[in-house]
Amino acid sequence: MHQAIKTLLERVLGVEIILEHPKDRDLGHYASVVAFSLAKSYQKAPKLIALELAERLQQNAECQKVFARIEALNGYINFTLQESFLDALCNEALALGQDFGKEQAKQESIYLEFVSANPTGPLHIGHARGAIFGDSLCRLGRFLGFKMHPEYYVNDLGVQIKTLGLSVFLKIQELGGLGVVYPEGCYQGGYIVELANMALEHFGKARLYDQSQKEACIAELGEFAKNCMLVEIQESLEELGVCMDAYVSEKAMFEHQERVFRCLQEANGIYESEGKMWLKSSAFGDEKDRVVRKADGSFTYIAGDITYHDYKFAQNYDRYINIFGADHHGYVARIKAALQFLGYDSHKLEVLLVQMVALLQEGKPYKMSKRAGNFVLLKDVLQDIGKDALRFVFLSKKLDTHLEFDVASLQKQDSSNPIFYIHYANARIHTLLNKFLEKPTASLATINANSLENLPSAPAHLLFNALNLPKVLQSAFEDRELQKICDYLQNLAANFHSFYNAHRILDTPQELKYLKLCRMVSLSLTIGLKILGIEAKTKM
């Protein structure tokens, strides 16, 4: 709707148009400030330009079919849509069903990396925000016709995996009655005990208590524990409704590091100093150059990330999006510098940073998991409030703002719980439809055949709001602000509840007309929730 109107106005006027929604509904459905932007070139006051443009639009035959009123007011141009135009859009939307707002496949492709938590422990609540956002962005991108490739980069190489193996090894010795000292940095928590017991069952006591095989055991235990944790991570993501196309191993990337290192050398992107090899990242905006190879010949963690991005960019996607924790803010410049040296266009890489989450339980900090040690497990929160509430609340704020929420509020079955309120609106609609369809001659076709012209003010606004879903989805994707969908769904549900409470629907002269309106509202709620990874409830 929004795009069709924008295209029509630009075709008639020959200038770019930005459309907004007036705060005062009585002024119309849309407003434009185009007259102000033309004041300099027209050498006229915006008020006069607006009057001229409005008159030109009023005389256009195509505009007459779309707009009931076109009015100039203090330099603004306000547009009120024809009821017949809105009814035709509603008919089209209902015919499309859950393809309403869906766009044709585009040529543009997007490579999306998110979560990528180290497989050294279970997922905690801090990982969930990026996971939910990335998955929903992927769903939205696909709905809008983009080719999306969601991927998890598995950091299964380096110090963290060795530390994991050592942690499990020491726990096994401790379980066997031996006195042990855990070096600083070792992983703790109940899950390490679980891994130790699983390893004892898998490898046998004789092998794991043989001190002469200590180093080999630690290496094997690191690989074994990593694989166990990766399985648990995948299960947790599935519980959360998050799907990946691929899990890519850092270990598998390692075989390409020498080649990538040579490419950087040939591009004069690295140099030697103090026995180390440094990336010239400061040449592309980094605060300082970064070590990529230590004096002992081993690569740093940044070298692995560079190799992985070389692998990704070699897939020749149009855009690349990484969703990382806020602590990765310094990471962006160095990776983009490496990409430039490797001959890629670093502007294709977009990095979205996820801010921290604070979890409360009835106003107090949420209890840490004994199993996890010192953080809140994702599985625990899922068990407390469920997937739907967790996904919705994590998407309800901008990604780059801190998020604090109380689990207790999301367990309530009332309007204070936003996802409950939205589900309740959709369930109310389906209850109405089911009651109507119990009548002998009732059918959905009977409902759809009715015109939505001559609606009172509140139902008419509700219809316009429901038809506005495609614009909301487009804006949310372009701006990477999925909270716009949450805001829209809450607003649409609130508008419906107000309409429902103020108007009797069944067994009235307006019954069929209002049921058609309800179907349109339900369709937009269902599609919006689906993009957020939530299945709309039809009964409560």
Coordinates of C-alpha atoms in Angstrom, one line a residue:
M1 CA 0.0 0.0 0.0
H2 CA 2.6 2.5 1.1
Q3 CA 4.9 1.8 -1.8
A4 CA 2.1 1.8 -4.4
I5 CA 0.9 5.2 -3.2
K6 CA 4.5 6.6 -3.1
T7 CA 5.1 5.3 -6.6
L8 CA 1.9 6.9 -7.9
L9 CA 2.6 10.3 -6.4
E10 CA 6.2 10.4 -7.7
R11 CA 5.0 9.4 -11.2
V12 CA 2.4 12.2 -11.2
L13 CA 4.6 14.9 -9.6
G14 CA 8.0 13.9 -11.0
V15 CA 9.8 14.3 -7.6
E16 CA 10.7 12.0 -4.8
I17 CA 8.1 11.8 -2.1
I18 CA 8.5 10.9 1.6
L19 CA 5.2 9.9 3.2
E20 CA 4.5 10.1 6.9
H21 CA 1.4 9.3 9.1
P22 CA -0.1 12.5 10.5
K23 CA -0.4 12.4 14.3
D24 CA -4.0 13.7 14.0
R25 CA -6.0 10.9 12.2
D26 CA -8.6 13.4 11.0
L27 CA -6.0 15.0 8.7
G28 CA -5.7 11.8 6.6
H29 CA -3.9 8.6 6.2
Y30 CA -0.6 10.1 4.9
A31 CA 1.1 13.4 4.8
S32 CA 4.1 14.8 2.8
V33 CA 6.5 17.6 3.4
V34 CA 7.6 17.6 -0.3
A35 CA 6.7 21.3 -0.7
F36 CA 9.3 22.3 1.9
S37 CA 12.1 20.5 0.0
L38 CA 11.0 22.2 -3.3
A39 CA 10.9 25.8 -1.9
K40 CA 14.4 26.7 -2.9
S41 CA 14.2 25.4 -6.5
Y42 CA 10.7 26.7 -7.0
Q43 CA 11.5 30.1 -5.4
K44 CA 8.2 30.0 -3.6
A45 CA 6.8 29.6 -0.2
P46 CA 6.0 26.0 0.8
K47 CA 2.3 26.9 1.4
L48 CA 2.0 28.0 -2.3
I49 CA 3.9 25.0 -3.6
A50 CA 1.7 22.7 -1.6
L51 CA -1.5 24.2 -3.0
E52 CA -0.2 23.9 -6.6
L53 CA 0.9 20.3 -6.1
A54 CA -2.4 19.3 -4.4
E55 CA -4.4 20.8 -7.2
R56 CA -2.3 18.9 -9.8
L57 CA -2.9 15.7 -7.9
Q58 CA -6.6 16.3 -7.5
Q59 CA -7.0 16.6 -11.3
N60 CA -5.2 13.3 -12.0
A61 CA -7.6 10.5 -12.9
E62 CA -5.6 7.8 -11.3
C63 CA -5.2 9.8 -8.1
Q64 CA -9.0 10.3 -8.0
K65 CA -9.4 6.5 -7.8
V66 CA -7.0 6.2 -4.9
F67 CA -7.6 9.3 -2.8
A68 CA -10.9 10.6 -1.3
R69 CA -9.2 13.9 -0.3
I70 CA -5.9 15.7 -1.1
E71 CA -5.5 18.8 0.9
A72 CA -2.8 21.4 1.4
L73 CA -2.3 22.7 4.9
N74 CA 0.5 25.1 6.0
G75 CA 2.9 23.6 3.4
Y76 CA 2.0 20.0 4.1
I77 CA -0.1 17.9 1.7
N78 CA -2.5 15.4 3.4
F79 CA -3.9 12.4 1.7
T80 CA -7.1 10.5 2.7
L81 CA -7.5 7.1 0.9
Q82 CA -10.7 6.0 -0.8
E83 CA -12.7 3.4 1.1
S84 CA -13.1 1.4 -2.1
F85 CA -9.3 1.4 -2.5
L86 CA -8.8 0.1 1.1
D87 CA -11.5 -2.5 0.6
A88 CA -9.8 -3.7 -2.6
L89 CA -6.4 -4.0 -0.8
C90 CA -8.1 -6.0 1.9
N91 CA -9.7 -8.4 -0.7
E92 CA -6.2 -8.8 -2.2
A93 CA -4.6 -9.5 1.2
L94 CA -7.2 -12.1 2.2
A95 CA -6.8 -13.8 -1.1
L96 CA -3.0 -13.9 -0.6
G97 CA -3.4 -15.3 2.9
Q98 CA 0.0 -15.7 4.6
D99 CA 1.7 -14.5 1.5
F100 CA 0.3 -11.0 2.1
G101 CA 3.3 -8.6 2.1
K102 CA 5.6 -11.3 0.8
E103 CA 7.9 -10.2 -2.0
Q104 CA 9.2 -11.9 -5.1
A105 CA 12.6 -13.5 -5.0
K106 CA 15.4 -10.9 -5.4
Q107 CA 18.8 -11.3 -6.8
E108 CA 20.4 -9.9 -3.7
S109 CA 22.0 -12.4 -1.3
I110 CA 23.0 -11.9 2.4
Y111 CA 25.4 -14.1 4.4
L112 CA 24.3 -13.9 8.0
E113 CA 26.6 -15.0 11.0
F114 CA 25.2 -14.9 14.5
V115 CA 25.5 -16.6 17.9
S116 CA 28.9 -18.2 17.2
A117 CA 29.3 -18.8 21.0
N118 CA 32.4 -20.8 22.0
P119 CA 31.5 -24.5 22.4
T120 CA 33.0 -24.5 25.9
G121 CA 29.7 -24.4 27.8
P122 CA 25.9 -24.2 27.5
L123 CA 24.3 -21.2 26.0
H124 CA 23.4 -18.5 28.5
I125 CA 20.9 -15.7 28.3
G126 CA 23.4 -13.3 26.9
H127 CA 23.7 -15.5 23.8
A128 CA 19.9 -15.6 23.3
R129 CA 19.4 -12.0 22.2
G130 CA 21.7 -12.2 19.2
A131 CA 20.4 -15.7 18.4
I132 CA 16.8 -14.5 18.4
F133 CA 17.5 -11.3 16.4
G134 CA 19.6 -13.1 13.8
D135 CA 17.0 -15.8 13.3
S136 CA 14.1 -13.3 13.0
L137 CA 16.2 -11.1 10.6
C138 CA 16.8 -14.1 8.5
R139 CA 13.0 -15.0 8.5
L140 CA 12.2 -11.4 7.6
G141 CA 14.8 -11.2 4.8
R142 CA 13.5 -14.4 3.2
F143 CA 9.9 -13.1 3.4
L144 CA 11.0 -10.0 1.6
G145 CA 12.6 -12.1 -1.2
F146 CA 16.3 -12.0 -0.2
K147 CA 18.5 -15.1 -0.3
M148 CA 19.6 -15.5 3.3
H149 CA 22.3 -17.8 4.5
P150 CA 22.4 -18.1 8.4
E151 CA 25.6 -19.6 9.7
Y152 CA 27.3 -20.4 13.1
Y153 CA 31.1 -20.1 13.3
V154 CA 32.3 -22.8 15.7
N155 CA 35.5 -21.6 17.6
D156 CA 36.8 -25.2 18.0
L157 CA 40.5 -24.4 17.9
G158 CA 42.9 -22.7 20.3
V159 CA 43.3 -22.0 24.0
Q160 CA 39.6 -22.3 25.0
I161 CA 39.4 -25.9 23.7
K162 CA 42.6 -26.8 25.5
T163 CA 41.3 -25.2 28.7
L164 CA 38.0 -27.1 28.3
G165 CA 39.9 -30.4 28.0
L166 CA 42.1 -29.5 31.0
S167 CA 39.0 -28.6 33.1
V168 CA 37.3 -31.9 32.3
F169 CA 40.6 -33.8 33.0
L170 CA 41.0 -32.2 36.4
K171 CA 37.4 -32.8 37.3
I172 CA 37.9 -36.5 36.4
Q173 CA 40.9 -36.7 38.7
E174 CA 38.9 -35.0 41.5
L175 CA 36.0 -37.4 41.1
G176 CA 38.6 -40.2 41.5
G177 CA 39.6 -38.9 44.9
L178 CA 42.8 -37.1 43.8
G179 CA 43.7 -33.6 45.0
V180 CA 43.8 -31.1 42.2
V181 CA 44.4 -27.4 41.8
Y182 CA 42.4 -25.7 39.0
P183 CA 44.5 -23.1 37.2
E184 CA 43.0 -19.6 36.7
G185 CA 40.7 -19.6 33.7
C186 CA 39.5 -23.2 34.0
Y187 CA 35.8 -23.8 33.4
Q188 CA 33.6 -24.5 36.4
G189 CA 30.0 -25.4 37.1
G190 CA 27.9 -28.5 37.1
Y191 CA 28.2 -29.1 33.4
I192 CA 31.9 -29.9 33.8
V193 CA 30.9 -32.7 36.2
E194 CA 28.5 -34.0 33.6
L195 CA 31.1 -33.9 30.9
A196 CA 33.6 -35.7 33.2
N197 CA 31.1 -38.5 33.9
M198 CA 30.3 -38.8 30.2
A199 CA 34.0 -39.0 29.4
L200 CA 34.6 -41.7 32.0
E201 CA 31.8 -43.7 30.4
H202 CA 33.2 -43.1 26.9
F203 CA 36.9 -43.6 27.4
G204 CA 37.1 -45.8 30.6
K205 CA 38.8 -45.1 33.8
A206 CA 42.1 -46.8 33.0
R207 CA 42.7 -44.4 30.1
L208 CA 41.8 -41.3 31.9
Y209 CA 43.6 -42.0 35.2
D210 CA 46.9 -42.9 33.4
Q211 CA 49.1 -39.9 34.2
S212 CA 51.6 -40.9 31.6
Q213 CA 49.0 -40.1 28.9
K214 CA 48.0 -36.8 30.5
E215 CA 48.7 -34.5 27.5
A216 CA 47.1 -36.8 25.0
C217 CA 44.1 -37.3 27.3
I218 CA 43.6 -33.5 27.7
A219 CA 43.6 -33.1 23.9
E220 CA 41.1 -35.9 23.4
L221 CA 38.9 -34.6 26.3
G222 CA 38.9 -31.1 24.7
E223 CA 37.6 -32.5 21.4
F224 CA 35.1 -34.8 23.1
A225 CA 33.7 -32.1 25.5
K226 CA 33.5 -29.6 22.6
N227 CA 31.5 -32.0 20.5
C228 CA 29.1 -32.7 23.5
M229 CA 28.6 -29.0 24.1
L230 CA 28.0 -28.3 20.4
V231 CA 25.2 -30.9 20.4
E232 CA 23.7 -29.2 23.5
I233 CA 24.1 -25.8 21.8
Q234 CA 22.3 -27.0 18.7
E235 CA 19.5 -28.5 20.9
S236 CA 19.1 -25.2 22.8
L237 CA 18.9 -23.2 19.6
E238 CA 16.2 -25.6 18.3
E239 CA 14.2 -25.1 21.5
L240 CA 14.5 -21.4 20.9
G241 CA 13.2 -21.8 17.3
V242 CA 16.6 -20.8 15.8
C243 CA 17.7 -22.6 12.6
M244 CA 21.1 -22.5 11.0
D245 CA 22.0 -23.5 7.4
A246 CA 25.5 -24.4 8.4
Y247 CA 27.9 -24.8 11.3
V248 CA 31.4 -23.9 10.1
S249 CA 34.5 -25.1 12.0
E250 CA 37.4 -22.9 12.8
K251 CA 39.6 -26.0 12.8
A252 CA 38.5 -26.6 9.2
M253 CA 39.5 -23.0 8.3
F254 CA 43.0 -23.5 9.8
E255 CA 44.2 -25.3 6.7
H256 CA 43.7 -22.1 4.7
Q257 CA 45.5 -19.8 7.1
E258 CA 48.9 -20.1 5.5
R259 CA 47.4 -19.2 2.1
V260 CA 45.5 -16.2 3.5
F261 CA 48.7 -15.1 5.4
R262 CA 50.7 -15.2 2.1
C263 CA 47.9 -13.1 0.4
L264 CA 48.2 -10.5 3.1
Q265 CA 52.0 -10.4 2.7
E266 CA 51.7 -10.0 -1.1
A267 CA 49.3 -7.1 -0.6
N268 CA 51.7 -5.5 1.8
G269 CA 49.1 -5.8 4.5
I270 CA 51.4 -7.2 7.2
Y271 CA 54.9 -6.5 8.5
E272 CA 57.4 -7.9 11.0
S273 CA 58.3 -6.2 14.2
E274 CA 59.7 -7.5 17.5
G275 CA 59.7 -11.0 16.0
K276 CA 56.0 -10.9 15.4
M277 CA 53.9 -10.3 12.3
W278 CA 51.4 -7.4 12.4
L279 CA 48.4 -6.5 10.4
K280 CA 48.4 -2.9 9.2
S281 CA 44.9 -2.4 10.4
S282 CA 45.6 1.2 11.5
A283 CA 45.7 2.1 7.7
F284 CA 41.9 1.4 7.6
G285 CA 40.7 3.1 10.8
D286 CA 41.8 0.7 13.6
E287 CA 43.3 2.4 16.6
K288 CA 46.5 0.4 16.2
D289 CA 48.0 -2.5 14.2
R290 CA 47.3 -6.1 15.4
V291 CA 49.5 -9.1 15.8
V292 CA 48.4 -12.0 13.5
R293 CA 51.4 -14.2 14.1
K294 CA 53.3 -14.5 17.4
A295 CA 57.0 -14.8 17.8
D296 CA 56.7 -18.6 18.3
G297 CA 55.1 -18.9 14.9
S298 CA 51.5 -19.6 16.1
F299 CA 48.6 -17.5 14.8
T300 CA 46.5 -15.3 17.0
Y301 CA 42.7 -15.5 17.2
I302 CA 42.3 -12.6 14.8
A303 CA 44.1 -14.6 12.2
G304 CA 41.4 -17.3 12.4
D305 CA 38.7 -14.6 12.0
I306 CA 40.5 -13.2 9.0
T307 CA 40.7 -16.6 7.4
Y308 CA 37.0 -17.3 8.1
H309 CA 36.0 -13.9 6.5
D310 CA 38.2 -14.8 3.5
Y311 CA 36.2 -18.0 3.2
K312 CA 32.8 -16.1 3.5
F313 CA 33.7 -13.4 1.0
A314 CA 34.9 -16.1 -1.5
Q315 CA 31.2 -17.3 -1.5
N316 CA 30.4 -14.1 -3.4
Y317 CA 27.4 -12.9 -1.5
D318 CA 26.1 -9.3 -2.0
R319 CA 26.2 -8.5 1.7
Y320 CA 27.5 -9.9 4.9
I321 CA 26.0 -9.3 8.3
N322 CA 27.7 -10.3 11.6
I323 CA 25.8 -10.1 14.9
F324 CA 28.1 -9.9 17.8
G325 CA 28.2 -8.9 21.5
A326 CA 29.0 -5.2 22.3
D327 CA 32.5 -6.3 23.5
H328 CA 33.4 -6.9 19.8
H329 CA 33.2 -3.2 18.9
G330 CA 37.0 -3.0 18.3
Y331 CA 36.8 -6.0 16.1
V332 CA 35.1 -4.3 13.1
A333 CA 38.0 -2.1 11.9
R334 CA 40.6 -4.8 12.0
I335 CA 38.5 -7.3 10.0
K336 CA 37.6 -4.7 7.5
A337 CA 41.2 -3.8 7.1
A338 CA 42.1 -7.4 6.4
L339 CA 39.3 -7.7 3.8
Q340 CA 40.6 -4.6 2.0
F341 CA 44.1 -6.1 1.9
L342 CA 42.7 -9.4 0.6
G343 CA 41.1 -7.6 -2.3
Y344 CA 37.5 -7.6 -1.1
D345 CA 35.0 -4.7 -0.6
S346 CA 34.9 -4.3 3.1
H347 CA 31.8 -2.0 2.8
K348 CA 29.8 -5.2 2.1
L349 CA 30.4 -6.2 5.8
E350 CA 27.9 -4.9 8.3
V351 CA 28.4 -5.6 12.0
L352 CA 25.5 -5.3 14.4
L353 CA 26.4 -5.2 18.1
V354 CA 24.2 -6.7 20.8
Q355 CA 24.0 -4.9 24.1
M356 CA 23.7 -6.7 27.5
V357 CA 20.6 -8.3 29.0
A358 CA 19.7 -7.9 32.7
L359 CA 17.2 -10.5 34.0
L360 CA 15.0 -10.0 37.0
Q361 CA 12.6 -12.3 39.0
E362 CA 10.0 -10.2 40.8
G363 CA 12.4 -7.2 41.0
K364 CA 15.5 -9.2 42.1
P365 CA 18.4 -10.5 40.0
Y366 CA 17.5 -13.8 38.4
K367 CA 19.2 -16.7 40.1
M368 CA 22.4 -18.0 38.5
S369 CA 22.5 -21.6 37.3
K370 CA 24.4 -24.0 39.5
R371 CA 25.0 -26.1 36.4
A372 CA 26.5 -23.2 34.5
G373 CA 28.5 -21.7 37.4
N374 CA 28.2 -17.9 37.1
F375 CA 25.6 -17.2 34.5
V376 CA 21.9 -17.7 33.7
L377 CA 21.2 -20.6 31.4
L378 CA 19.1 -20.1 28.3
K379 CA 17.3 -23.4 29.0
D380 CA 16.3 -22.3 32.5
V381 CA 14.6 -19.1 31.2
L382 CA 12.9 -21.0 28.4
Q383 CA 11.5 -23.4 30.9
D384 CA 10.2 -20.4 33.0
I385 CA 8.5 -18.3 30.4
G386 CA 8.6 -20.3 27.1
K387 CA 9.9 -19.6 23.7
D388 CA 7.2 -17.1 22.5
A389 CA 7.6 -14.6 25.4
L390 CA 11.4 -14.8 25.3
R391 CA 11.6 -14.2 21.6
F392 CA 9.2 -11.3 21.8
V393 CA 10.7 -9.5 24.7
F394 CA 14.3 -9.8 23.2
L395 CA 13.0 -8.3 20.0
S396 CA 11.0 -5.5 21.6
K397 CA 14.0 -3.1 22.1
K398 CA 16.6 -1.9 19.7
L399 CA 19.6 -4.2 19.5
D400 CA 22.1 -1.5 20.6
T401 CA 20.2 -0.6 23.8
H402 CA 20.5 -2.4 27.1
L403 CA 17.5 -4.7 27.8
E404 CA 16.2 -5.3 31.3
F405 CA 13.0 -7.4 31.9
D406 CA 11.3 -9.2 34.8
V407 CA 10.5 -12.8 34.1
A408 CA 7.5 -12.6 36.4
S409 CA 5.8 -10.0 34.2
L410 CA 6.0 -12.5 31.2
Q411 CA 4.3 -15.2 33.2
K412 CA 1.2 -13.1 33.7
Q413 CA -2.0 -13.8 31.7
D414 CA -3.1 -10.2 31.3
S415 CA -2.5 -7.1 29.2
S416 CA 0.8 -6.4 31.1
N417 CA 2.3 -9.3 29.2
P418 CA 2.6 -8.1 25.6
I419 CA 2.8 -11.5 23.9
F420 CA -0.2 -12.7 25.8
Y421 CA -2.2 -9.6 24.8
I422 CA -1.4 -10.2 21.1
H423 CA -2.2 -13.9 21.3
Y424 CA -5.5 -13.0 23.1
A425 CA -6.5 -10.6 20.3
N426 CA -6.0 -13.3 17.6
A427 CA -7.8 -15.9 19.8
R428 CA -10.7 -13.6 20.2
I429 CA -11.0 -13.2 16.5
H430 CA -11.0 -17.0 15.9
T431 CA -13.6 -17.4 18.6
L432 CA -15.9 -15.0 16.8
L433 CA -15.2 -16.7 13.4
N434 CA -15.9 -20.2 14.8
K435 CA -19.2 -19.1 16.4
F436 CA -20.2 -17.5 13.1
L437 CA -19.3 -20.6 11.1
E438 CA -21.5 -22.7 13.3
K439 CA -24.5 -21.2 11.5
P440 CA -25.9 -23.5 8.7
T441 CA -25.3 -21.2 5.7
A442 CA -22.2 -19.4 7.1
S443 CA -18.8 -19.5 5.2
L444 CA -15.7 -17.5 4.9
A445 CA -16.7 -16.6 1.3
T446 CA -19.8 -15.0 2.7
I447 CA -17.7 -12.8 4.9
N448 CA -15.2 -11.9 2.2
A449 CA -18.0 -10.9 -0.2
N450 CA -18.8 -7.8 1.9
S451 CA -17.5 -4.3 1.3
L452 CA -15.6 -2.5 4.0
E453 CA -16.8 0.9 2.8
N454 CA -18.7 3.3 5.2
L455 CA -17.0 2.0 8.3
P456 CA -17.1 4.2 11.4
S457 CA -13.9 6.0 12.3
A458 CA -12.4 3.5 14.8
P459 CA -12.9 0.3 12.6
A460 CA -11.7 2.3 9.5
H461 CA -8.5 3.1 11.4
L462 CA -8.1 -0.5 12.4
L463 CA -8.4 -1.6 8.8
F464 CA -5.7 0.9 7.7
N465 CA -3.5 -0.3 10.5
A466 CA -3.9 -3.9 9.5
L467 CA -3.1 -3.2 5.9
N468 CA 0.1 -1.3 6.9
L469 CA 2.0 -4.5 7.8
P470 CA 4.2 -4.6 4.6
K471 CA 5.5 -1.1 5.2
V472 CA 6.4 -2.0 8.8
L473 CA 8.2 -5.1 7.6
Q474 CA 10.2 -3.3 5.0
S475 CA 11.2 -0.5 7.4
A476 CA 12.2 -3.0 10.1
F477 CA 14.5 -4.9 7.6
E478 CA 16.1 -1.8 6.1
D479 CA 16.8 -0.2 9.4
R480 CA 17.6 -3.5 11.2
E481 CA 15.1 -2.5 13.8
L482 CA 12.9 -5.5 14.5
Q483 CA 11.3 -3.8 17.5
K484 CA 9.2 -2.0 14.9
I485 CA 7.4 -5.2 14.2
C486 CA 6.8 -5.8 18.0
D487 CA 5.5 -2.2 18.4
Y488 CA 3.2 -2.7 15.4
L489 CA 1.8 -5.9 16.7
Q490 CA 1.2 -4.5 20.1
N491 CA -0.5 -1.4 18.6
L492 CA -2.7 -3.5 16.3
A493 CA -3.7 -5.8 19.1
A494 CA -4.6 -2.8 21.3
N495 CA -6.6 -1.2 18.6
F496 CA -8.5 -4.5 18.0
H497 CA -9.2 -5.0 21.7
S498 CA -10.6 -1.4 21.9
F499 CA -12.8 -2.1 18.8
Y500 CA -14.0 -5.4 20.2
N501 CA -14.9 -3.8 23.6
A502 CA -16.8 -0.9 21.9
H503 CA -18.6 -2.8 19.2
R504 CA -20.9 -5.8 19.3
I505 CA -20.0 -7.9 16.3
L506 CA -22.1 -11.1 16.0
D507 CA -25.8 -11.1 15.2
T508 CA -25.8 -7.4 14.2
P509 CA -26.3 -5.6 10.8
Q510 CA -22.5 -5.1 10.7
E511 CA -21.7 -8.7 11.4
L512 CA -20.2 -9.7 8.1
K513 CA -18.4 -6.4 7.6
Y514 CA -16.8 -6.5 11.0
L515 CA -15.9 -10.2 10.6
K516 CA -14.1 -9.4 7.4
L517 CA -12.2 -6.7 9.2
C518 CA -11.3 -9.1 12.0
R519 CA -10.0 -11.6 9.5
M520 CA -7.7 -8.9 8.1
V521 CA -6.4 -8.1 11.6
S522 CA -5.8 -11.7 12.3
L523 CA -3.9 -12.2 9.1
S524 CA -1.5 -9.3 9.9
L525 CA -1.0 -10.5 13.5
T526 CA -0.3 -14.1 12.3
I527 CA 2.2 -13.0 9.7
G528 CA 4.0 -10.6 12.0
L529 CA 4.3 -13.1 14.7
K530 CA 5.5 -15.8 12.3
I531 CA 8.4 -13.5 11.2
L532 CA 9.3 -13.1 14.8
G533 CA 9.5 -16.9 15.1
I534 CA 6.2 -17.2 17.1
E535 CA 3.1 -19.2 16.1
A536 CA -0.1 -17.2 16.6
K537 CA -2.5 -18.8 19.0
T538 CA -6.1 -19.3 17.8
K539 CA -7.5 -20.2 21.2
M540 CA -6.4 -19.4 24.8

